[in-house]
Coordinates of N, CA and C in Angstrom, one line a residue:
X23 N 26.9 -19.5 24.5 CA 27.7 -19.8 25.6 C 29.1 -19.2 25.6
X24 N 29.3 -18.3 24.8 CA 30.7 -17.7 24.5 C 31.2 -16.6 25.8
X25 N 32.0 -16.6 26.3 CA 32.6 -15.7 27.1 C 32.3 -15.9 28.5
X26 N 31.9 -17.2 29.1 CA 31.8 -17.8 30.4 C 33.1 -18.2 30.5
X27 N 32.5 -17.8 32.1 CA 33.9 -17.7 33.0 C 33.1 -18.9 34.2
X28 N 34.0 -20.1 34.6 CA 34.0 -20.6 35.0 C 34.6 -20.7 36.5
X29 N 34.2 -20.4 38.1 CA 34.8 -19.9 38.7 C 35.4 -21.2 39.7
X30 N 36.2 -20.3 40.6 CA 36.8 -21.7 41.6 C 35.2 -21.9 42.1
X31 N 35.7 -23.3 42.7 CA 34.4 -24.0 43.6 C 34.5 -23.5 44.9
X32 N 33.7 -23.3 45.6 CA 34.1 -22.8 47.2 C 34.6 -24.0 48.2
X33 N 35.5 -23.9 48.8 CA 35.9 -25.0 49.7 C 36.5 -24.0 50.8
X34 N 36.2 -24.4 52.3 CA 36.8 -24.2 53.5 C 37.7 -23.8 53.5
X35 N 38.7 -24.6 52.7 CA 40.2 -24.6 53.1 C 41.0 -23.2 52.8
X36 N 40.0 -23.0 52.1 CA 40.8 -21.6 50.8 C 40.6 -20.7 52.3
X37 N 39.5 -20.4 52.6 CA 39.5 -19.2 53.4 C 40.3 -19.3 54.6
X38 N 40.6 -20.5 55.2 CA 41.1 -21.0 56.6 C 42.3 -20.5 56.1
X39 N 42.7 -21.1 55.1 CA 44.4 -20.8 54.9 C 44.4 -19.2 54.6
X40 N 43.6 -18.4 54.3 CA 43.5 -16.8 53.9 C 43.9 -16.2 55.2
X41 N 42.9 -16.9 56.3 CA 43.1 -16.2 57.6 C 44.6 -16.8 58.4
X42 N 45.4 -17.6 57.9 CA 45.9 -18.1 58.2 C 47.3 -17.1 57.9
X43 N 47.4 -16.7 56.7 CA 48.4 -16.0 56.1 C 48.1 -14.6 56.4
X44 N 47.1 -13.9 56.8 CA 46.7 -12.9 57.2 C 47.4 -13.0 58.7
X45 N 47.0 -13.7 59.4 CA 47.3 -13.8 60.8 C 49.0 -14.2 60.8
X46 N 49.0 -14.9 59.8 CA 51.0 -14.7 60.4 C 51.7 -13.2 60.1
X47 N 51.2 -12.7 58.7 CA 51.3 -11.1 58.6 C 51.5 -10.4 60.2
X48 N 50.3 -10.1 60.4 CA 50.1 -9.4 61.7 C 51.2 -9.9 62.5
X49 N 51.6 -11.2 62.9 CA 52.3 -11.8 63.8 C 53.7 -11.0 63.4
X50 N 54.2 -10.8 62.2 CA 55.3 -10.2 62.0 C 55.4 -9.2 61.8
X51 N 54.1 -8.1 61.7 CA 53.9 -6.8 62.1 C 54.1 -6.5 63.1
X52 N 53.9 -7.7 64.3 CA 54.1 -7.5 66.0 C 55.9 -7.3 66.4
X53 N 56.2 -8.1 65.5 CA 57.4 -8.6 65.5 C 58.7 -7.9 65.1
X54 N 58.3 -6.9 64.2 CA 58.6 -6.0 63.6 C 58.8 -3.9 64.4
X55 N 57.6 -4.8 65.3 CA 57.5 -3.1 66.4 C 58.2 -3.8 67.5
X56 N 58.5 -5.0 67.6 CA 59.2 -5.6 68.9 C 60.4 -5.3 68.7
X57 N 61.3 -5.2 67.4 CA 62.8 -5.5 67.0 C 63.1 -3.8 67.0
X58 N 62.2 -3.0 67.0 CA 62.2 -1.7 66.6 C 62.7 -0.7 67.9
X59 N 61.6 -1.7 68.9 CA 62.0 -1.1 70.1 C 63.1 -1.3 70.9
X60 N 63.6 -2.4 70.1 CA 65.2 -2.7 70.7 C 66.5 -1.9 70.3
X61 N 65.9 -0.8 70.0 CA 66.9 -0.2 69.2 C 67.3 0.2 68.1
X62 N 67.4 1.2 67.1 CA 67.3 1.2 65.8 C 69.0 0.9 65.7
X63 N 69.3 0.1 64.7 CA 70.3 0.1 64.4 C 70.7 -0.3 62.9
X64 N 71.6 -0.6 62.5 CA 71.8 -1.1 61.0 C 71.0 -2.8 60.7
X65 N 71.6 -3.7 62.2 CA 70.8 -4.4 61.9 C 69.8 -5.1 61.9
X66 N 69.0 -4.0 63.1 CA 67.3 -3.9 62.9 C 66.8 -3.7 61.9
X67 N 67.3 -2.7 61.1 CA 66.4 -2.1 60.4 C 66.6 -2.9 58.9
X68 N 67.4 -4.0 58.9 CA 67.5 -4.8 57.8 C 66.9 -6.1 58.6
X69 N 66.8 -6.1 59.4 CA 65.8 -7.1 59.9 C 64.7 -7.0 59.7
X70 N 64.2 -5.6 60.1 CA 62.7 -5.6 60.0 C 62.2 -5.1 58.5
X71 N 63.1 -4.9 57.2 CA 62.7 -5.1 55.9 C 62.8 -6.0 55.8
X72 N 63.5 -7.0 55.9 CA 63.2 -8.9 55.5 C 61.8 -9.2 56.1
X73 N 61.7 -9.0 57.5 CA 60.2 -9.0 57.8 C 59.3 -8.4 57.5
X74 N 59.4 -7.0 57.2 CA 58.4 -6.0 56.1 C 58.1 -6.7 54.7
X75 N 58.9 -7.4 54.2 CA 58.8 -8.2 52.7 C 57.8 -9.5 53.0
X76 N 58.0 -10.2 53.9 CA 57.4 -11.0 54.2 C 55.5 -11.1 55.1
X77 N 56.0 -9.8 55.4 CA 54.3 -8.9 56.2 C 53.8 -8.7 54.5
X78 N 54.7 -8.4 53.4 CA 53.5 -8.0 52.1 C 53.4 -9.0 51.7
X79 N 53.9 -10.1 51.4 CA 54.0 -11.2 50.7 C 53.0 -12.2 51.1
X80 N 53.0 -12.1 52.5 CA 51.8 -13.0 53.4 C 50.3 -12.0 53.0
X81 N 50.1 -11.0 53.3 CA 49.1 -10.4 52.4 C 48.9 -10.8 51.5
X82 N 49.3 -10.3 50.6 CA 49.1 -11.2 49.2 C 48.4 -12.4 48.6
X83 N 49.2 -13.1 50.2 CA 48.6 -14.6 49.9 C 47.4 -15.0 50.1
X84 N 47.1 -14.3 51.5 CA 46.2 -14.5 52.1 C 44.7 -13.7 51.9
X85 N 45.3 -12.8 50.5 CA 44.1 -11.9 50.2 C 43.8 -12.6 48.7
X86 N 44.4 -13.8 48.5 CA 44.3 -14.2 47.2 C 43.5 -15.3 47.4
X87 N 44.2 -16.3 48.6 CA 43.1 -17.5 49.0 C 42.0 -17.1 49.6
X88 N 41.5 -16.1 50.0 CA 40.0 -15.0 50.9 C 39.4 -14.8 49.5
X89 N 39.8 -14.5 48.7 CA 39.1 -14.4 47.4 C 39.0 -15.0 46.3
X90 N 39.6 -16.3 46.3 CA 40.1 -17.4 45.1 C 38.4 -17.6 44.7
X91 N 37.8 -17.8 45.2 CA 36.5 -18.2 44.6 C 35.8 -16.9 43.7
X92 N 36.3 -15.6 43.9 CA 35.9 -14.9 42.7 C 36.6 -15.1 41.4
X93 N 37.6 -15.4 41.2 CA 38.3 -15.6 40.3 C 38.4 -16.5 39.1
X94 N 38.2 -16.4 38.3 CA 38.0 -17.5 37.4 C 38.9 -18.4 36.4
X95 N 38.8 -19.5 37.0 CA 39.4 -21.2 37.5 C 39.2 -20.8 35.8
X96 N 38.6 -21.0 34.4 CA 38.4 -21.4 33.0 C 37.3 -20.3 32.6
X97 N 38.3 -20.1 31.4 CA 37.2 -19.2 30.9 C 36.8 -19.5 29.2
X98 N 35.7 -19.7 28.9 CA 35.3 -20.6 27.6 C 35.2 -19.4 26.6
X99 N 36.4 -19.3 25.1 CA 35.6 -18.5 24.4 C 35.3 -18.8 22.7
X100 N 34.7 -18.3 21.9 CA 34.6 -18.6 20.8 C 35.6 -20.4 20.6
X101 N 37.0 -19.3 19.9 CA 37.9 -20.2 19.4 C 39.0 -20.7 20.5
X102 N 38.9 -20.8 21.9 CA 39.4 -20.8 22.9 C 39.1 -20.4 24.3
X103 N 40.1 -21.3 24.8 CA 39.4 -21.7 26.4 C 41.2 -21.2 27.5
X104 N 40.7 -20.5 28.3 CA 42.1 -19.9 29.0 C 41.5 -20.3 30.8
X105 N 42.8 -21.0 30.9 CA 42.7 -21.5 32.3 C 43.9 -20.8 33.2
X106 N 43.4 -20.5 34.5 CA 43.8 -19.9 35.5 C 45.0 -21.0 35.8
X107 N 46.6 -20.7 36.0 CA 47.3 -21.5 37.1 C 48.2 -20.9 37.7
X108 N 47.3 -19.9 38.8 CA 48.1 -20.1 39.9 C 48.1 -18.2 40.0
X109 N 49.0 -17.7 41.0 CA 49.0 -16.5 41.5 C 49.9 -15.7 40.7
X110 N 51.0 -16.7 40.6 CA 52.2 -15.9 39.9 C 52.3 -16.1 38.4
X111 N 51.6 -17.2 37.9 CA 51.8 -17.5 36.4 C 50.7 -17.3 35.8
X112 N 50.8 -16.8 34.4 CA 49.6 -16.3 33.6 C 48.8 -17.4 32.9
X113 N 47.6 -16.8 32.8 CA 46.5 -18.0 32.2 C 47.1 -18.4 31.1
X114 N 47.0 -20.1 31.1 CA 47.2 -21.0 29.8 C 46.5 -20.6 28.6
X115 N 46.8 -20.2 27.6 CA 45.6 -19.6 26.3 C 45.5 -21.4 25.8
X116 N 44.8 -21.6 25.4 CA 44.6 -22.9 24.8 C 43.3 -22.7 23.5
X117 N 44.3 -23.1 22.3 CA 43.1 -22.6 21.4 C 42.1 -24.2 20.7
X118 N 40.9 -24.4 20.6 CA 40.2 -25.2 20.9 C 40.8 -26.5 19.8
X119 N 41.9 -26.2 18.5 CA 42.0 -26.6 17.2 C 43.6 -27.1 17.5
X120 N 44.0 -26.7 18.5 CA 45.3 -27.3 19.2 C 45.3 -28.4 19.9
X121 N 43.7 -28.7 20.4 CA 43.6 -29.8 21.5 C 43.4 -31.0 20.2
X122 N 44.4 -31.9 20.5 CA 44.0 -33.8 19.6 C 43.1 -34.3 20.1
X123 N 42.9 -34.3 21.6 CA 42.5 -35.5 22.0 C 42.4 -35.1 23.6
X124 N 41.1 -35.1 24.2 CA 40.9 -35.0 25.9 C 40.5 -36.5 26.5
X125 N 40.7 -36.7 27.4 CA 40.3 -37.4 28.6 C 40.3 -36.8 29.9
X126 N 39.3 -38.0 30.5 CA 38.6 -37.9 32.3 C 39.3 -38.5 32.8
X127 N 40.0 -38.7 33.4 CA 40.5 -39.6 34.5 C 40.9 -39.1 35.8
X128 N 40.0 -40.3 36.3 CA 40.0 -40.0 37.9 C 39.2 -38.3 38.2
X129 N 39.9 -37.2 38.7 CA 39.1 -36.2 39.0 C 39.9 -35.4 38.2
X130 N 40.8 -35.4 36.9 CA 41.3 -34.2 35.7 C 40.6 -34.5 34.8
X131 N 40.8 -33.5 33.9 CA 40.7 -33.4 32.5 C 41.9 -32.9 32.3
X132 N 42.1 -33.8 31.1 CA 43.8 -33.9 30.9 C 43.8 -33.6 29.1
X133 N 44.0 -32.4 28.6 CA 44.1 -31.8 27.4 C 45.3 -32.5 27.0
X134 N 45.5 -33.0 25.6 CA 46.3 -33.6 25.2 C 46.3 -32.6 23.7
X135 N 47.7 -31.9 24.0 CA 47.4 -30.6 22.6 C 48.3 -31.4 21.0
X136 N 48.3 -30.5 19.9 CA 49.3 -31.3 19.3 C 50.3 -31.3 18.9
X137 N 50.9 -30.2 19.8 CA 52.3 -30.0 20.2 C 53.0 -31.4 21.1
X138 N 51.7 -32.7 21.6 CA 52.2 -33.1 22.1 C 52.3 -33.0 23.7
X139 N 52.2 -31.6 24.5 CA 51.7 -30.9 25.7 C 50.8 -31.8 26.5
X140 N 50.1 -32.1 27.5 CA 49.7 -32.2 28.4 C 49.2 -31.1 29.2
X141 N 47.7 -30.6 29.3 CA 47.3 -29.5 30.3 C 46.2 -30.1 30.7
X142 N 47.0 -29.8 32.3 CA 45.4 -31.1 33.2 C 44.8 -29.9 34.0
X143 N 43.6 -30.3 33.9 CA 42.4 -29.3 35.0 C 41.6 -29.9 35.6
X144 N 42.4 -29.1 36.7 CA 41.3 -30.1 38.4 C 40.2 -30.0 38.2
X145 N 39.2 -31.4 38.2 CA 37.9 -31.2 38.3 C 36.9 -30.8 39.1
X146 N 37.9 -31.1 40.5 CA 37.5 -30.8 41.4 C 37.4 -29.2 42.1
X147 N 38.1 -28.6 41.5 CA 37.9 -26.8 41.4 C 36.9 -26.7 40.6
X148 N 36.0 -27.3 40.3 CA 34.7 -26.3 39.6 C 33.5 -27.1 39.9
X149 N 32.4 -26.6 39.9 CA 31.2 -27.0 40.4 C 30.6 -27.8 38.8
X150 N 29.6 -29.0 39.3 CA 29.2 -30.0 38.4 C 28.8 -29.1 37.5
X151 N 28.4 -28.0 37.4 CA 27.5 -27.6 36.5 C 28.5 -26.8 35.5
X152 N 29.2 -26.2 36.1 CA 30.6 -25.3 35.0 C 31.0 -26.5 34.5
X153 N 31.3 -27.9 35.2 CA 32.2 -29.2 34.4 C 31.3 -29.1 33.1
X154 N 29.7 -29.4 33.2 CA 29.2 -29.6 32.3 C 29.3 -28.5 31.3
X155 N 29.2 -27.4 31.7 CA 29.5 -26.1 30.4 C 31.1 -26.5 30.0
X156 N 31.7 -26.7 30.6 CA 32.9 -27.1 30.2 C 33.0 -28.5 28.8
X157 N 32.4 -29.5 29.5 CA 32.1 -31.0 28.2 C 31.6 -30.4 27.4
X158 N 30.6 -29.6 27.3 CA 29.6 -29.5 26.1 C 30.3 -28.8 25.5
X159 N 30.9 -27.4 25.6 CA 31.7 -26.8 25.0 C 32.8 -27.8 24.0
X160 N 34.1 -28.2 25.0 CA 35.0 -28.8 24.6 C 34.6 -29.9 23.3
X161 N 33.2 -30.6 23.6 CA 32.9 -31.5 22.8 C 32.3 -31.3 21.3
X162 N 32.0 -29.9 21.4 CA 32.1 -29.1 20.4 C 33.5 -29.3 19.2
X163 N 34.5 -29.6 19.8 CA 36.0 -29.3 18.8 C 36.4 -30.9 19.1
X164 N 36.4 -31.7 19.8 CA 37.0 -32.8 20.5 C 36.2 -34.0 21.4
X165 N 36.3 -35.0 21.1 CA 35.7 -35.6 21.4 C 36.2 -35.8 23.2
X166 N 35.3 -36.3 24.3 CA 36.3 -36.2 25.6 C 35.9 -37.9 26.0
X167 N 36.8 -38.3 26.4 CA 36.8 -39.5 26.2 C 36.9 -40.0 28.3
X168 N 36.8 -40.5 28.7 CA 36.5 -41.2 29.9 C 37.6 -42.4 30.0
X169 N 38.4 -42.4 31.1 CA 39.2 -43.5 31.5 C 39.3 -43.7 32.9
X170 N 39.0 -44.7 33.3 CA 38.6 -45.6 34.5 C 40.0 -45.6 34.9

C-alpha cells in the first residue's frame, strides 16, 4: 500500500464554483476592452493592470476548483503520510512516529502530533474507500480512536 495517493472526492460545488471564477475572469476581460476604449491614458492603463491581475488570479482559481478532484487530498507513504492544504500552502509532511494519538470525531480525523500540534483532515473530501486505506494504514503506527 505504499505510495497511494488519496484524491479529492468529487462534489458539484467544486466545478460550479470553477465556472464561476472563470466567468468573472471573462467578465473583467470585457471590462478591461471597455476601459480601453475610453481612452488610453495613465489612468486606464493602471486600471486595467489591477484588472489584468485579477483576470490571472480568477484563472487560477477557477482552473484549480475544475480540477481539484485530480489532485491529491493525502498521500500515504512508507514512514509518512503528506496532506494537501490548500492552493497557496504546501503539503503538511507528517511523519507516522510523530503522531501520539488520532481521533474521529464528527466528519475529521484530527492527528494529535507530539509536538503537541493538532492536524485535522476532512473526511468528507475523500471517498469511503481512500478513508478506509487511510485507517488501516494509520492504524499500522497509532491506534484511531472514535469520539461521539
Amino acid at each position: 500500500m505504499d505510495g497511494v495517493d488519496l484524491k479529492y472526492r468529487e462534489k458539484g460545488i467544486w466545478k460550479t464554483t470553477g465556472v464561476q471564477w472563470l466567468g468573472l475572469a471573462l467578465l473583467n476581460i470585457i471590462c478591461i476592452l471597455f476601459i480601453i476604449t475610453m481612452g488610453v491614458s495613465t489612468l486606464t492603463l493602471i486600471v486595467a493592470l489591477i484588472i489584468g491581475c485579477n483576470v490571472v488570479l480568477s484563472v487560477i482559481i477557477g482552473t484549480y476548483y475544475l480540477r481539484l478532484t485530480d489532485i491529491t487530498y493525502i498521500q500515504l507513504e512508507n514512514d509518512m503520510l503528506l496532506v494537501h492544504k490548500g492552493i497557496i500552502r504546501l503539503k503538511k509532511k507528517i511523519n507516522y512516529h510523530d503522531i501520539e494519538e488520532s481521533r474521529i470525531s464528527e466528519n475529521k480525523l484530527i492527528l494529535i502530533l507530539t509536538s503537541g500540534k493538532e492536524i485535522e483532515i476532512n473526511l468528507d473530501l475523500l471517498k469511503i474507500k481512500d478513508f478506509d486505506k487511510l485507517n488501516i494504514k494509520l492504524s499500522e503506527h497509532v491506534e484511531v480512536r472514535k469520539i461521539n
